[in-house]
Coordinates of C-alpha atoms in Angstrom, one line a residue:
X1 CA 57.1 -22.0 -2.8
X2 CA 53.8 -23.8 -2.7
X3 CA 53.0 -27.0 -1.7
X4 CA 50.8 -29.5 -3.0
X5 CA 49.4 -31.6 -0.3
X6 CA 48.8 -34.4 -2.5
X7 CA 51.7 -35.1 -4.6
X8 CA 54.3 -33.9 -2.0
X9 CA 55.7 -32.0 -4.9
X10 CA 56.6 -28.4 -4.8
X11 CA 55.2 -25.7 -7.4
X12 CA 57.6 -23.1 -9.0
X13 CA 56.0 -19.9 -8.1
X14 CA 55.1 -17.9 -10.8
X15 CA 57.7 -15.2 -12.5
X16 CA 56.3 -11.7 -13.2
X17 CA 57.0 -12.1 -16.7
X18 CA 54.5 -15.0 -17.6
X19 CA 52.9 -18.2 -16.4
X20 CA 55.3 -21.2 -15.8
X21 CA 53.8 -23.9 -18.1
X22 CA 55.8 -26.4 -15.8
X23 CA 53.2 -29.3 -15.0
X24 CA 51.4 -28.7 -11.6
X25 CA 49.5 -31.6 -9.8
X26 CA 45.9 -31.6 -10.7
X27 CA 43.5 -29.6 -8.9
X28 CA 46.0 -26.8 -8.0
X29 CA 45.7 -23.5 -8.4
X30 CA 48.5 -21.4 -10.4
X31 CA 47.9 -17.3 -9.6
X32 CA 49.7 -15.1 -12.0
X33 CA 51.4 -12.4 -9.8
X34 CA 51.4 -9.7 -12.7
X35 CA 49.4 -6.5 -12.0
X36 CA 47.3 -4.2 -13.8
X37 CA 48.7 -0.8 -13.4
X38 CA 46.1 2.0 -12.1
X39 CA 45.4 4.1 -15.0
X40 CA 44.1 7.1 -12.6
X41 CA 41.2 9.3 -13.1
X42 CA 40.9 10.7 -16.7
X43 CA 41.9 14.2 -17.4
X44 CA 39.3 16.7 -15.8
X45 CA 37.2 19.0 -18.1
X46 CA 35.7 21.8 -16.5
X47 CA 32.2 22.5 -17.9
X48 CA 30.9 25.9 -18.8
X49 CA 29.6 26.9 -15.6
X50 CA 32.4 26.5 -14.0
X51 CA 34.4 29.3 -16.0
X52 CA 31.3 31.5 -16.8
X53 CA 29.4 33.4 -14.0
X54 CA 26.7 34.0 -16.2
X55 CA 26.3 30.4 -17.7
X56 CA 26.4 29.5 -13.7
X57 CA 23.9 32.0 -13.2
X58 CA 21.5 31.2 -16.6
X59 CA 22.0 27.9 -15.0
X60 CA 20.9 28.8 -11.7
X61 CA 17.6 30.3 -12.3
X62 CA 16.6 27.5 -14.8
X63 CA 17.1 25.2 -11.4
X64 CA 14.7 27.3 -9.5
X65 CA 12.4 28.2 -12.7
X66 CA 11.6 23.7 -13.1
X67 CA 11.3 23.7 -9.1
X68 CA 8.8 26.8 -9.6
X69 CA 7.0 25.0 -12.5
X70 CA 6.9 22.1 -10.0
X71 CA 4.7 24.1 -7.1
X72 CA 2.8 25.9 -10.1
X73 CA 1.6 22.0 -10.9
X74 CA 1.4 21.1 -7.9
X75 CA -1.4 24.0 -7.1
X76 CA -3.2 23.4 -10.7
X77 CA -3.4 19.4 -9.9
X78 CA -5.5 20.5 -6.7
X79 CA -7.1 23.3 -8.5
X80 CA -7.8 20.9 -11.3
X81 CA -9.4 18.1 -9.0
X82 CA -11.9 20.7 -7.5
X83 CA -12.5 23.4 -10.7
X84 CA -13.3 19.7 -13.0
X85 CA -15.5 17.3 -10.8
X86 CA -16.8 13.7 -12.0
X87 CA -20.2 13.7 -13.2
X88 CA -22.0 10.4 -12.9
X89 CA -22.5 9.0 -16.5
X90 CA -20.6 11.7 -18.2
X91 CA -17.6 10.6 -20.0
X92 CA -16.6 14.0 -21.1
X93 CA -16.4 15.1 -17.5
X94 CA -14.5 11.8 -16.4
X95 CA -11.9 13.0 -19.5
X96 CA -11.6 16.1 -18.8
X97 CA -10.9 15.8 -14.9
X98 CA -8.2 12.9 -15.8
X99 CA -6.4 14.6 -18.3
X100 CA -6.5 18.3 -15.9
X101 CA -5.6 16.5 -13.2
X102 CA -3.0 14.7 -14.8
X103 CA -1.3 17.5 -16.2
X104 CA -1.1 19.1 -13.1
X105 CA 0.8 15.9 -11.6
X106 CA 3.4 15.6 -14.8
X107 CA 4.4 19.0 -14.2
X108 CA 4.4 18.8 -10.4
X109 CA 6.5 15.7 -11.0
X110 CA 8.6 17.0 -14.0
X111 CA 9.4 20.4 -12.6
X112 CA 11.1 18.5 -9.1
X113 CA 13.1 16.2 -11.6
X114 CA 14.8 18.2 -14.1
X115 CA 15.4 20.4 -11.6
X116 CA 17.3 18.5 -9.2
X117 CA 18.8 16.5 -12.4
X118 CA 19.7 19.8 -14.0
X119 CA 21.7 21.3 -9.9
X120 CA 23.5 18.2 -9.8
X121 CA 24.9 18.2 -13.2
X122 CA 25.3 22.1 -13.9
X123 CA 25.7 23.6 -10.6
X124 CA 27.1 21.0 -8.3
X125 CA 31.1 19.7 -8.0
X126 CA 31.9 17.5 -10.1
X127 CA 35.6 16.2 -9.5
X128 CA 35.8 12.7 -9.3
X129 CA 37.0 11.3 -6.2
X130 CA 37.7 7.9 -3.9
X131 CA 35.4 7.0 -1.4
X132 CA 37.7 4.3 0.4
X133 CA 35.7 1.9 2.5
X134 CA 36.4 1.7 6.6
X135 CA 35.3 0.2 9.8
X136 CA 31.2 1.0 10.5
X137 CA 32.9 3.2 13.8
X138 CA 35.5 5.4 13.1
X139 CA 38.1 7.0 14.8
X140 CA 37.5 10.4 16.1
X141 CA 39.8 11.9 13.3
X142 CA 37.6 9.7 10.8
X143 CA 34.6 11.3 13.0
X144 CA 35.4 14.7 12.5
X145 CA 36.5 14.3 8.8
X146 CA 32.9 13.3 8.0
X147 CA 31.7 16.4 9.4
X148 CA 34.2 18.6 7.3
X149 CA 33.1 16.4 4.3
X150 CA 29.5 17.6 5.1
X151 CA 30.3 20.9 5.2
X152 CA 32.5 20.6 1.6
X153 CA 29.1 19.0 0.1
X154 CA 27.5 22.1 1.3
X155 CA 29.7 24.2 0.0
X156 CA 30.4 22.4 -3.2
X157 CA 26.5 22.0 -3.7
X158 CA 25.8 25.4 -3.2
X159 CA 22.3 24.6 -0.6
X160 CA 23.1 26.9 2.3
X161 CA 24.7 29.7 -0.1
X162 CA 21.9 29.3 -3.1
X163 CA 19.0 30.3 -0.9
X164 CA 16.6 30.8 -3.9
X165 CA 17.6 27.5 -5.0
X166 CA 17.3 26.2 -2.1
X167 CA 14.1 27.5 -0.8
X168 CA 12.1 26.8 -4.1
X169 CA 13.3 22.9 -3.9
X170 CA 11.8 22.8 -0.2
X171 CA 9.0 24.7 -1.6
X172 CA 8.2 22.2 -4.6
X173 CA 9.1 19.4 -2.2
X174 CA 6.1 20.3 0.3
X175 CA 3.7 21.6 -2.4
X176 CA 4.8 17.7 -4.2
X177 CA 2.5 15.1 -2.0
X178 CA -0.6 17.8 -1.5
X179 CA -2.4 16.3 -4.8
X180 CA -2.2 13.3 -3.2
X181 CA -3.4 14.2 0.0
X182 CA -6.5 16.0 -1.8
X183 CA -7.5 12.5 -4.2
X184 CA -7.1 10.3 -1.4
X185 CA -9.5 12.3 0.4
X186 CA -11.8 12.1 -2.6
X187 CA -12.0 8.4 -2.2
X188 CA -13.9 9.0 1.0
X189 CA -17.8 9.9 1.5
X190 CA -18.1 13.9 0.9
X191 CA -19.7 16.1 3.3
X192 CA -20.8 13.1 5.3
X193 CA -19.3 11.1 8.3
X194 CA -17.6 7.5 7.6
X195 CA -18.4 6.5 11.0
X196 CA -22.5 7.5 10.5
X197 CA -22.6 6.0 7.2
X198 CA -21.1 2.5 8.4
X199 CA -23.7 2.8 11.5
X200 CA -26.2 0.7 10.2
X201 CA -26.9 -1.6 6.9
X202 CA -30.2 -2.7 5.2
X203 CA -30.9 -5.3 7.5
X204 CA -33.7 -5.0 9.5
X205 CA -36.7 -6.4 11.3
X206 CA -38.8 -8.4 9.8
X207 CA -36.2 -8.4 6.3
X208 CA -36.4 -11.5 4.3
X209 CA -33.1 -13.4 4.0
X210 CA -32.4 -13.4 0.0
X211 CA -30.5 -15.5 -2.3
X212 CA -27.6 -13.5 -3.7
X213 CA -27.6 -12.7 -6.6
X214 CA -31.0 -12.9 -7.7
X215 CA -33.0 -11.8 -4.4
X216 CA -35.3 -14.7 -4.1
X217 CA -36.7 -15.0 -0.7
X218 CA -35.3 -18.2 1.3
X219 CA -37.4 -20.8 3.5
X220 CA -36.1 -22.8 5.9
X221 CA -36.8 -25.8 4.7
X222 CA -34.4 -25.2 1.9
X223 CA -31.7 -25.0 3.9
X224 CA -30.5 -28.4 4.5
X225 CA -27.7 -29.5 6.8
X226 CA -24.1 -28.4 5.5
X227 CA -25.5 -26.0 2.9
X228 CA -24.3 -22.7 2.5
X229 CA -25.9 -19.8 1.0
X230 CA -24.7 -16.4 -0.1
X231 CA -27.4 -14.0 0.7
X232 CA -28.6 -10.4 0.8
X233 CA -31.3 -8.2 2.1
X234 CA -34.7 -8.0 0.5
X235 CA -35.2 -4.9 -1.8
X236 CA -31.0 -4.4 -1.9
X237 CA -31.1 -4.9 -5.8
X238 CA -33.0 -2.0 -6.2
X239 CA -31.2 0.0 -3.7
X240 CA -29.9 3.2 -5.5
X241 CA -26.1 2.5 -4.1
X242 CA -26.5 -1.2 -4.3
X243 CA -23.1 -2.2 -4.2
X244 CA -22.1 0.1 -1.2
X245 CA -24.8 -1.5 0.6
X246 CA -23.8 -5.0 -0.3
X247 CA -20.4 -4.5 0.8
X248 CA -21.7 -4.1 4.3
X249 CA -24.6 -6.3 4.3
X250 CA -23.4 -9.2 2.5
X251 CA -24.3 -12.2 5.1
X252 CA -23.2 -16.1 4.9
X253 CA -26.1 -18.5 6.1
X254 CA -25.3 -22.0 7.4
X255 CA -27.2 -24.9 8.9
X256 CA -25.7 -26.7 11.5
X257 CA -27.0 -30.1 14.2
X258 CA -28.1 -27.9 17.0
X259 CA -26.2 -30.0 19.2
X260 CA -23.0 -28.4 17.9
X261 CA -23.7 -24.8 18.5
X262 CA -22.2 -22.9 21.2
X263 CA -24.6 -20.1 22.0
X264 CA -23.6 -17.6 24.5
X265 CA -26.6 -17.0 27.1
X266 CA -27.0 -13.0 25.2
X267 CA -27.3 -14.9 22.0
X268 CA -30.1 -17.1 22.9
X269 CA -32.8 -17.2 20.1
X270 CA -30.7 -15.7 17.3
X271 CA -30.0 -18.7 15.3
X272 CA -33.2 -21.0 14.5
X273 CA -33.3 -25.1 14.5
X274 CA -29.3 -24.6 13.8
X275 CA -30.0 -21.8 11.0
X276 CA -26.9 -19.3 11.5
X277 CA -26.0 -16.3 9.6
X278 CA -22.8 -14.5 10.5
X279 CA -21.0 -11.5 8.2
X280 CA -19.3 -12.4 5.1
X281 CA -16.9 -9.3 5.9
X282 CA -13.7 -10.2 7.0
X283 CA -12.7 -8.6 10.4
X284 CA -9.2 -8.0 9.5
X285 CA -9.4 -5.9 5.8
X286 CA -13.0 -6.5 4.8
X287 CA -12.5 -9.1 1.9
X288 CA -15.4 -11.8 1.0
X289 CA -15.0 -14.9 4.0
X290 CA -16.9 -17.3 1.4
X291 CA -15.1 -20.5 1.9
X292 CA -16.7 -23.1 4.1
X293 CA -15.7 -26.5 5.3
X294 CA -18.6 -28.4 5.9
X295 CA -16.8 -31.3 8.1
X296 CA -15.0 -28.8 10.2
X297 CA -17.7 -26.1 10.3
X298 CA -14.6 -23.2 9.3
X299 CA -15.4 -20.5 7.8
X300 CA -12.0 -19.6 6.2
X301 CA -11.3 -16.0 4.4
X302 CA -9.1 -16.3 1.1
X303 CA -7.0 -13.3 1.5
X304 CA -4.7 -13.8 4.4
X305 CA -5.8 -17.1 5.8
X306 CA -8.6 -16.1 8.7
X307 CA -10.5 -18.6 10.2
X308 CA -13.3 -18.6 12.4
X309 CA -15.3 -21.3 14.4
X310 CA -19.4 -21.5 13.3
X311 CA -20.0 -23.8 16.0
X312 CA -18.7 -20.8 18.5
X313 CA -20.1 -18.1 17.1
X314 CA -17.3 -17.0 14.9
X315 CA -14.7 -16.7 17.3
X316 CA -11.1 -16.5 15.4
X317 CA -9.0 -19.8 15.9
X318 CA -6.4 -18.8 13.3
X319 CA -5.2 -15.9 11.0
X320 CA -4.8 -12.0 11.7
X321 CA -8.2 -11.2 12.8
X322 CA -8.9 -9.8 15.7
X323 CA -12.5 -10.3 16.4
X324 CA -15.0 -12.8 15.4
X325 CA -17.3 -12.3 12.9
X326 CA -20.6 -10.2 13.6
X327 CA -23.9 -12.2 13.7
X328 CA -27.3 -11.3 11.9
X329 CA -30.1 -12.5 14.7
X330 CA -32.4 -14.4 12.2
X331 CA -36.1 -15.8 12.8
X332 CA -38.7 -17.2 10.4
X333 CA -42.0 -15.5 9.3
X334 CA -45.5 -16.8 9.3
X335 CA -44.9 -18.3 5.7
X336 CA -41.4 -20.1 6.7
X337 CA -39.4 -17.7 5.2
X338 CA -35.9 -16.3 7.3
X339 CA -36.5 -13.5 8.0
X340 CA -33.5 -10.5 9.8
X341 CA -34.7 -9.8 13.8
X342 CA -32.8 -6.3 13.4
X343 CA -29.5 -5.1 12.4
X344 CA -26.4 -6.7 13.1
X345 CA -25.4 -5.4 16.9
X346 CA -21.6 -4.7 16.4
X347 CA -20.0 -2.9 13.7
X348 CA -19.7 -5.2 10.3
X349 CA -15.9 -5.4 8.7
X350 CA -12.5 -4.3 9.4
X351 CA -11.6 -3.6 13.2
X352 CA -11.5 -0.2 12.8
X353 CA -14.6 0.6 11.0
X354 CA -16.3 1.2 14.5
X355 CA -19.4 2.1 15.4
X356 CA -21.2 2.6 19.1
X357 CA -24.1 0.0 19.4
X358 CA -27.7 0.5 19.0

């Protein structure tokens, strides 16, 4: 019998033919105690491989035919990315290597699907079965039951007795990410060394400081305190790769109250009347560090939150970055125009783009 707390009243329990409509004190619950009965697993039909050898075998080498197809586009995707290269300002070339290289990957792709698809459902067991749920650790009977299950997959599954089957799935497995490996290599310089490329960037001595985008030279006198300008080395709009170049030599330049820079003794004479110009590369993944706070003197970088100190040479005071960011020594010329003292002296962007110093 149940009772009800808050009436003090007792609650006829429930007969297995119905539900009592005897009234119950509010807010309590009234379980029916009749049960579904378990209607089992449905009749099993055995499939045609399971009563013909030759459907089982047809079967068979249509598995290791897809996982065959699957190496075969594997191959033609790499074969495809080297025998159709991208020609600069042909669209016919750019086509061409897409669609090659594509069909290469669809069959790569394809092939290792249906053929896996196709084991499982022709070649594999497929009884239906209970998998009852038990303690994470089990006993040392539930231990060495699992082990006897694995061997029942194995057997069931065919892997260690189908060794064609087998072989060409391990095959199309390996032969699978080597597209990949061969494109994301592509991304890279060809035939050249990251590390030399990244050595140096356009700046120079005696490089005017330039408005980006529209290169005009910059005096000093423009720069007025708490300004900020974007800027680029002169002649990098007609660069031939101007965009690689700006990527590395894209610089932020600030002017500051002289009294509020913290210039390290090796540093001396590289900003000029408070004129500083530090990397707009993030030191953490290279995006653009283009927001300033004038009252603060923080340069902060959008992505993921990177914030570095003018007044102390860039040092990092919050974010993921690592180091602080790289300074461009600047001067000014005999017409007052800024003007680069060399190259930056410490590699520009992410922490591992590294370079020795020159």
């Amino acid at each position: 019998m149940a009772h009800d707390d808050m009436s003090g009243k007792d609650i006829t329990a429930v007969s297995s033919t119905g539900v009592s409509h005897e009234t119950a004190a509010p807010g309590t619950a009234v379980i029916p105690s009749e049960t579904f009965e378990n209607p089992g697993f449905p009749v099993h039909r055995q499939r045609v491989t399971d009563t013909d050898p030759k459907a089982e075998k047809t079967a068979e080498r249509q598995v290791y035919t897809f996982f065959y197809l699957s190496i075969v586009g594997s191959i033609f995707a790499i074969a495809s990315y080297m025998a159709f290269p991208i020609e600069d300002g042909d669209t016919g070339a750019l086509r061409l290597h897409t669609m090659m290289l594509g069909i290469g990957i669809v069959l790569a792709l394809f092939g290792l699907g249906f053929g896996a698809v196709h084991w499982s459902k022709a070649l594999m067991a497929n009884h239906e079965g209970i998998d009852q749920r038990h303690p994470v650790r089990g006993s040392e009977e539930t231990r060495a039951r699992a082990v006897e299950i694995f061997k029942q997959a194995n057997e069931e599954s065919g892997f260690g007795r189908r060794t064609l089957v087998r072989n060409t799935l391990l095959g199309a497995l390996v032969a699978f990410p080597l597209p990949a490996v061969v494109l994301f290599r592509g991304w890279g310089p060809q035939n050249e060394n990251p590390v030399e490329m990244l050595e140096h960037t356009m700046w120079k001595k005696g490089a005017r400081l330039t408005l980006d985008p529209s290169g005009l030279p910059i005096k000093a006198s423009d720069v007025t305190l708490g300004s900020a300008f974007h800027v680029i080395p002169e002649g990098l709009n007609e660069s031939e790769h101007r965009l690689e170049e700006k990527a590395k030599a894209s610089v932020l330049l600030m002017r500051l109250d002289p009294s509020k820079l913290k210039e390290s003794a090796e540093r001396t004479g590289w900003s000029y009347d408070g004129i500083v110009a530090y990397s707009k590369i993030c030191t953490h993944v290279g995006c653009p560090v283009a927001l300033y706070e004038q009252q603060t003197h923080h340069l902060l970088c959008p992505c993921h939150q990177s914030t570095f100190d003018v007044t102390e040479e860039c040092k990092v005071i919050f974010g993921p970055a690592k180091r602080a960011l790289p300074q461009l020594p600047i001067a000014v010329d005999g017409e007052g125009y800024l003007i680069a003292q060399s190259d930056f002296h410490e590699p520009v962007g992410p922490s591992f783009w590294e370079r020795s110093s020159s």
